[in-house]
PDB file of C-alpha atoms in Angstrom:
ATOM      1  CA  UNK A1147       0.000  -0.001  -0.003  1.00 90.00           C
ATOM      2  CA  UNK A1148       2.771   2.448   0.954  1.00 93.00           C
ATOM      3  CA  UNK A1149       4.832   1.645  -2.148  1.00 93.00           C
ATOM      4  CA  UNK A1150       1.847   2.451  -4.381  1.00 93.00           C
ATOM      5  CA  UNK A1151       1.236   5.899  -2.900  1.00 94.00           C
ATOM      6  CA  UNK A1152       1.419   8.754  -5.447  1.00 93.00           C
ATOM      7  CA  UNK A1153       4.574  10.960  -5.474  1.00 92.00           C
ATOM      8  CA  UNK A1154       6.499  12.456  -3.908  1.00 93.00           C
ATOM      9  CA  UNK A1155       8.087   9.140  -2.870  1.00 94.00           C
ATOM     10  CA  UNK A1156      11.340   7.813  -1.502  1.00 96.00           C
ATOM     11  CA  UNK A1157      10.847   4.708  -3.645  1.00 94.00           C
ATOM     12  CA  UNK A1158      10.471   2.041  -0.974  1.00 92.00           C
ATOM     13  CA  UNK A1159       9.405  -1.375  -2.298  1.00 93.00           C
ATOM     14  CA  UNK A1160       7.092  -3.836  -0.538  1.00 93.00           C
ATOM     15  CA  UNK A1161       9.068  -5.517   2.230  1.00 91.00           C
ATOM     16  CA  UNK A1162      11.718  -2.780   2.499  1.00 93.00           C
ATOM     17  CA  UNK A1163      12.585  -1.550   5.959  1.00 94.00           C
ATOM     18  CA  UNK A1164      13.590   1.968   6.974  1.00 96.00           C
ATOM     19  CA  UNK A1165      14.870   3.203  10.333  1.00 96.00           C
ATOM     20  CA  UNK A1166      12.544   5.660  12.063  1.00 95.00           C
ATOM     21  CA  UNK A1167      15.220   8.384  12.049  1.00 96.00           C
ATOM     22  CA  UNK A1168      15.581   8.058   8.276  1.00 97.00           C
ATOM     23  CA  UNK A1169      11.807   7.995   7.868  1.00 97.00           C
ATOM     24  CA  UNK A1170      11.463  11.286   9.746  1.00 97.00           C
ATOM     25  CA  UNK A1171      14.200  12.881   7.622  1.00 97.00           C
ATOM     26  CA  UNK A1172      12.519  11.652   4.426  1.00 97.00           C
ATOM     27  CA  UNK A1173       9.211  13.155   5.557  1.00 97.00           C
ATOM     28  CA  UNK A1174      10.787  16.502   6.451  1.00 96.00           C
ATOM     29  CA  UNK A1175      13.005  16.976   3.406  1.00 96.00           C
ATOM     30  CA  UNK A1176      11.284  15.110   0.574  1.00 95.00           C
ATOM     31  CA  UNK A1177       7.671  14.899   1.773  1.00 95.00           C
ATOM     32  CA  UNK A1178       7.876  11.179   1.008  1.00 96.00           C
ATOM     33  CA  UNK A1179       4.264  10.003   0.795  1.00 96.00           C
ATOM     34  CA  UNK A1180       5.239   6.320   0.719  1.00 97.00           C
ATOM     35  CA  UNK A1181       7.119   6.779   3.998  1.00 98.00           C
ATOM     36  CA  UNK A1182       4.155   8.662   5.540  1.00 97.00           C
ATOM     37  CA  UNK A1183       1.880   5.694   4.774  1.00 97.00           C
ATOM     38  CA  UNK A1184       4.406   3.154   6.086  1.00 97.00           C
ATOM     39  CA  UNK A1185       4.799   5.064   9.368  1.00 97.00           C
ATOM     40  CA  UNK A1186       1.030   5.522   9.719  1.00 97.00           C
ATOM     41  CA  UNK A1187       0.315   1.835   9.147  1.00 96.00           C
ATOM     42  CA  UNK A1188       3.079   0.812  11.531  1.00 96.00           C
ATOM     43  CA  UNK A1189       1.789   3.061  14.326  1.00 97.00           C
ATOM     44  CA  UNK A1190      -1.967   2.778  13.864  1.00 98.00           C
ATOM     45  CA  UNK A1191      -2.599  -0.212  11.602  1.00 97.00           C
ATOM     46  CA  UNK A1192      -4.183   1.877   8.831  1.00 97.00           C
ATOM     47  CA  UNK A1193      -4.026   5.313   7.260  1.00 97.00           C
ATOM     48  CA  UNK A1194      -7.598   6.069   8.346  1.00 97.00           C
ATOM     49  CA  UNK A1195      -6.958   5.223  11.997  1.00 98.00           C
ATOM     50  CA  UNK A1196      -3.707   7.217  11.975  1.00 98.00           C
ATOM     51  CA  UNK A1197      -5.566  10.221  10.505  1.00 98.00           C
ATOM     52  CA  UNK A1198      -8.131   9.995  13.325  1.00 98.00           C
ATOM     53  CA  UNK A1199      -5.272   9.942  15.864  1.00 98.00           C
ATOM     54  CA  UNK A1200      -3.660  12.931  14.125  1.00 98.00           C
ATOM     55  CA  UNK A1201      -6.923  14.869  14.215  1.00 98.00           C
ATOM     56  CA  UNK A1202      -7.471  14.086  17.895  1.00 98.00           C
ATOM     57  CA  UNK A1203      -3.936  15.237  18.739  1.00 97.00           C
ATOM     58  CA  UNK A1204      -4.340  18.370  16.618  1.00 98.00           C
ATOM     59  CA  UNK A1205      -7.482  19.308  18.569  1.00 98.00           C
ATOM     60  CA  UNK A1206      -5.679  18.660  21.881  1.00 97.00           C
ATOM     61  CA  UNK A1207      -2.984  21.110  20.753  1.00 96.00           C
ATOM     62  CA  UNK A1208      -5.597  23.785  19.968  1.00 96.00           C
ATOM     63  CA  UNK A1209      -5.750  23.194  16.210  1.00 98.00           C
ATOM     64  CA  UNK A1210      -9.537  23.258  16.311  1.00 97.00           C
ATOM     65  CA  UNK A1211     -10.085  23.869  12.580  1.00 98.00           C
ATOM     66  CA  UNK A1212      -7.937  20.978  11.366  1.00 98.00           C
ATOM     67  CA  UNK A1213      -9.183  17.583  10.214  1.00 98.00           C
ATOM     68  CA  UNK A1214      -6.804  14.995   8.774  1.00 98.00           C
ATOM     69  CA  UNK A1215      -7.999  12.204   6.474  1.00 97.00           C
ATOM     70  CA  UNK A1216      -4.613  10.772   5.520  1.00 97.00           C
ATOM     71  CA  UNK A1217      -1.007  10.917   6.766  1.00 97.00           C
ATOM     72  CA  UNK A1218       0.563  12.615   3.723  1.00 95.00           C
ATOM     73  CA  UNK A1219      -1.653  15.547   2.809  1.00 93.00           C
ATOM     74  CA  UNK A1220      -2.709  14.311  -0.630  1.00 93.00           C
ATOM     75  CA  UNK A1221      -6.104  15.693  -1.684  1.00 92.00           C
ATOM     76  CA  UNK A1222      -9.216  14.739   0.260  1.00 94.00           C
ATOM     77  CA  UNK A1223     -12.171  17.132   0.338  1.00 93.00           C
ATOM     78  CA  UNK A1224     -12.706  16.478   4.062  1.00 96.00           C
ATOM     79  CA  UNK A1225      -9.065  17.231   4.967  1.00 96.00           C
ATOM     80  CA  UNK A1226      -8.711  20.874   6.042  1.00 96.00           C
ATOM     81  CA  UNK A1227      -6.521  23.145   8.085  1.00 96.00           C
ATOM     82  CA  UNK A1228      -5.797  26.854   8.562  1.00 96.00           C
ATOM     83  CA  UNK A1229      -2.675  29.005   8.624  1.00 95.00           C
ATOM     84  CA  UNK A1230      -3.261  29.642  12.336  1.00 96.00           C
ATOM     85  CA  UNK A1231      -3.455  25.919  13.069  1.00 98.00           C
ATOM     86  CA  UNK A1232      -0.198  25.325  11.183  1.00 97.00           C
ATOM     87  CA  UNK A1233       1.425  28.136  13.222  1.00 96.00           C
ATOM     88  CA  UNK A1234       0.205  26.408  16.362  1.00 96.00           C
ATOM     89  CA  UNK A1235       1.728  23.126  15.203  1.00 97.00           C
ATOM     90  CA  UNK A1236       5.058  24.774  14.323  1.00 96.00           C
ATOM     91  CA  UNK A1237       5.347  26.415  17.738  1.00 94.00           C
ATOM     92  CA  UNK A1238       4.383  23.214  19.557  1.00 95.00           C
ATOM     93  CA  UNK A1239       7.013  21.247  17.625  1.00 95.00           C
ATOM     94  CA  UNK A1240       9.613  23.788  18.745  1.00 92.00           C
ATOM     95  CA  UNK A1241       8.323  23.839  22.344  1.00 92.00           C
ATOM     96  CA  UNK A1242       7.736  20.112  22.850  1.00 93.00           C
ATOM     97  CA  UNK A1243      10.619  18.622  20.870  1.00 93.00           C
ATOM     98  CA  UNK A1244      13.572  21.040  21.103  1.00 92.00           C
ATOM     99  CA  UNK A1245      16.195  18.335  20.450  1.00 93.00           C
ATOM    100  CA  UNK A1246      14.426  16.878  17.419  1.00 95.00           C
ATOM    101  CA  UNK A1247      13.343  20.287  16.087  1.00 95.00           C
ATOM    102  CA  UNK A1248      16.765  20.824  14.490  1.00 95.00           C
ATOM    103  CA  UNK A1249      15.849  18.127  11.938  1.00 97.00           C
ATOM    104  CA  UNK A1250      13.623  20.722  10.220  1.00 97.00           C
ATOM    105  CA  UNK A1251      16.761  22.622   9.196  1.00 96.00           C
ATOM    106  CA  UNK A1252      18.246  19.690   7.239  1.00 97.00           C
ATOM    107  CA  UNK A1253      19.160  20.885   3.757  1.00 96.00           C
ATOM    108  CA  UNK A1254      20.040  17.429   2.433  1.00 96.00           C
ATOM    109  CA  UNK A1255      19.029  13.908   3.478  1.00 96.00           C
ATOM    110  CA  UNK A1256      21.245  10.993   2.439  1.00 97.00           C
ATOM    111  CA  UNK A1257      19.641   7.583   2.043  1.00 96.00           C
ATOM    112  CA  UNK A1258      20.607   4.411   0.163  1.00 94.00           C
ATOM    113  CA  UNK A1259      23.425   6.165  -1.666  1.00 95.00           C
ATOM    114  CA  UNK A1260      21.324   9.111  -2.830  1.00 96.00           C
ATOM    115  CA  UNK A1261      21.104  12.718  -1.692  1.00 97.00           C
ATOM    116  CA  UNK A1262      17.649  14.312  -1.386  1.00 96.00           C
ATOM    117  CA  UNK A1263      17.513  18.108  -1.175  1.00 96.00           C
ATOM    118  CA  UNK A1264      14.991  19.742   1.117  1.00 96.00           C
ATOM    119  CA  UNK A1265      12.003  21.172  -0.746  1.00 95.00           C
ATOM    120  CA  UNK A1266      12.317  24.250   1.513  1.00 96.00           C
ATOM    121  CA  UNK A1267      14.928  26.015  -0.617  1.00 95.00           C
ATOM    122  CA  UNK A1268      14.759  29.120   1.593  1.00 97.00           C
ATOM    123  CA  UNK A1269      16.876  27.245   4.139  1.00 96.00           C
ATOM    124  CA  UNK A1270      19.840  27.848   1.867  1.00 92.00           C
ATOM    125  CA  UNK A1271      19.547  31.597   1.493  1.00 95.00           C
ATOM    126  CA  UNK A1272      17.278  33.257   4.062  1.00 97.00           C
ATOM    127  CA  UNK A1273      19.490  34.121   7.044  1.00 97.00           C
ATOM    128  CA  UNK A1274      18.288  32.687  10.356  1.00 97.00           C
ATOM    129  CA  UNK A1275      15.746  30.238   8.907  1.00 97.00           C
ATOM    130  CA  UNK A1276      15.757  27.051  11.009  1.00 95.00           C
ATOM    131  CA  UNK A1277      12.850  25.148   9.373  1.00 93.00           C
ATOM    132  CA  UNK A1278       9.999  23.994   8.967  1.00 95.00           C
ATOM    133  CA  UNK A1279       8.053  22.425   6.113  1.00 96.00           C
ATOM    134  CA  UNK A1280       6.744  22.759   2.562  1.00 96.00           C
ATOM    135  CA  UNK A1281       3.631  21.236   1.074  1.00 93.00           C
ATOM    136  CA  UNK A1282       2.004  21.061  -2.332  1.00 92.00           C
ATOM    137  CA  UNK A1283      -1.108  19.698  -3.979  1.00 89.00           C
ATOM    138  CA  UNK A1284      -2.879  20.903  -7.113  1.00 87.00           C
ATOM    139  CA  UNK A1285      -5.896  21.992  -5.072  1.00 87.00           C
ATOM    140  CA  UNK A1286      -3.998  23.818  -2.305  1.00 91.00           C
ATOM    141  CA  UNK A1287      -1.046  25.206  -4.263  1.00 94.00           C
ATOM    142  CA  UNK A1288       2.473  25.697  -2.909  1.00 97.00           C
ATOM    143  CA  UNK A1289       2.551  26.046   0.868  1.00 97.00           C
ATOM    144  CA  UNK A1290       5.268  26.802   3.410  1.00 97.00           C
ATOM    145  CA  UNK A1291       5.577  27.126   7.185  1.00 98.00           C
ATOM    146  CA  UNK A1292       8.834  28.791   8.283  1.00 97.00           C
ATOM    147  CA  UNK A1293      10.648  29.716  11.446  1.00 97.00           C
ATOM    148  CA  UNK A1294      13.352  32.397  11.524  1.00 97.00           C
ATOM    149  CA  UNK A1295      15.594  33.385  14.428  1.00 95.00           C
ATOM    150  CA  UNK A1296      17.615  36.521  13.889  1.00 95.00           C
ATOM    151  CA  UNK A1297      18.933  39.295  16.133  1.00 94.00           C
ATOM    152  CA  UNK A1298      17.238  37.933  19.246  1.00 95.00           C
ATOM    153  CA  UNK A1299      13.910  37.750  17.450  1.00 95.00           C
ATOM    154  CA  UNK A1300      11.851  34.701  16.469  1.00 94.00           C
ATOM    155  CA  UNK A1301       9.147  34.802  13.789  1.00 96.00           C
ATOM    156  CA  UNK A1302       6.999  31.937  12.534  1.00 96.00           C
ATOM    157  CA  UNK A1303       5.077  32.485   9.295  1.00 97.00           C
ATOM    158  CA  UNK A1304       2.759  30.605   6.918  1.00 98.00           C
ATOM    159  CA  UNK A1305       2.042  31.039   3.214  1.00 97.00           C
ATOM    160  CA  UNK A1306      -0.722  28.954   1.642  1.00 96.00           C
ATOM    161  CA  UNK A1307      -1.763  28.776  -1.997  1.00 96.00           C
ATOM    162  CA  UNK A1308       1.333  29.935  -3.864  1.00 97.00           C
ATOM    163  CA  UNK A1309       1.128  29.630  -7.650  1.00 97.00           C
ATOM    164  CA  UNK A1310       4.671  28.210  -7.737  1.00 97.00           C
ATOM    165  CA  UNK A1311       7.455  27.452  -5.270  1.00 96.00           C
ATOM    166  CA  UNK A1312       9.252  30.600  -6.400  1.00 97.00           C
ATOM    167  CA  UNK A1313       6.146  32.811  -5.999  1.00 97.00           C
ATOM    168  CA  UNK A1314       5.488  31.301  -2.569  1.00 97.00           C
ATOM    169  CA  UNK A1315       9.075  32.016  -1.528  1.00 97.00           C
ATOM    170  CA  UNK A1316       8.866  35.627  -2.734  1.00 98.00           C
ATOM    171  CA  UNK A1317       5.707  36.117  -0.668  1.00 98.00           C
ATOM    172  CA  UNK A1318       7.290  34.458   2.373  1.00 98.00           C
ATOM    173  CA  UNK A1319      10.469  36.517   2.094  1.00 98.00           C
ATOM    174  CA  UNK A1320       8.452  39.755   1.888  1.00 98.00           C
ATOM    175  CA  UNK A1321       6.360  38.772   4.901  1.00 97.00           C
ATOM    176  CA  UNK A1322       9.426  37.868   6.975  1.00 98.00           C
ATOM    177  CA  UNK A1323      11.270  41.041   5.903  1.00 98.00           C
ATOM    178  CA  UNK A1324       8.324  43.095   7.199  1.00 98.00           C
ATOM    179  CA  UNK A1325       7.837  41.104  10.408  1.00 97.00           C
ATOM    180  CA  UNK A1326      11.388  40.631  11.669  1.00 97.00           C
ATOM    181  CA  UNK A1327      12.232  44.314  12.328  1.00 96.00           C
ATOM    182  CA  UNK A1328       8.916  44.721  14.197  1.00 95.00           C
ATOM    183  CA  UNK A1329       9.246  41.527  16.268  1.00 95.00           C
ATOM    184  CA  UNK A1330      10.078  41.765  19.951  1.00 94.00           C
ATOM    185  CA  UNK A1331      13.484  40.748  21.261  1.00 93.00           C
ATOM    186  CA  UNK A1332      11.689  39.426  24.350  1.00 89.00           C
ATOM    187  CA  UNK A1333       9.493  36.334  24.506  1.00 84.00           C
ATOM    188  CA  UNK A1334       5.899  37.463  23.960  1.00 83.00           C
ATOM    189  CA  UNK A1335       4.181  34.127  24.501  1.00 80.00           C
ATOM    190  CA  UNK A1336       4.463  31.453  27.120  1.00 77.00           C
ATOM    191  CA  UNK A1337       5.877  28.099  26.106  1.00 76.00           C
ATOM    192  CA  UNK A1338       2.994  25.645  25.817  1.00 74.00           C
ATOM    193  CA  UNK A1339       2.855  22.806  28.295  1.00 71.00           C
ATOM    194  CA  UNK A1340       3.176  19.364  26.635  1.00 64.00           C
ATOM    195  CA  UNK A1341      -0.074  17.365  26.630  1.00 60.00           C
TER     196      UNK A1341
END
């Protein structure tokens, strides 16, 4: 089932095994849909059950307008989220998993003799960017959640619906360029308590 998932894929074949650390890196850098399905089935037994668990966790985190129907984000008319909910998720990842959070800054993931570049190309040229994640489907367009730390300031931003990766990046860069100089050098929100 995982091997037959539409691209983007790492190219796992039925019966292949992948270490969890490599699976996480493949999900972050390449958005590997085959890996997302394999992880979901391993944890929950099925994509549908994993999506229900994801939705429940999202609501516990305060992402009240998010419903997941699959583990990879491929189109499903009942699968929805908001920019605010994705900001909430980004901040909780940083708060709850500070050691693992650095994985979102990986520019390249090496696996089985191949190098996979991160789809978030802004990591290579926007100073202070430490992650997070891109996404794309024909119905939602080119999407990006970013985190930038610069000059004692921390800004998290979301762009949904870009017409291309380049257009999305231009919009994100403009938003960050406006927000960073106005951001506080002091923490303006309390770190969320893990649930």
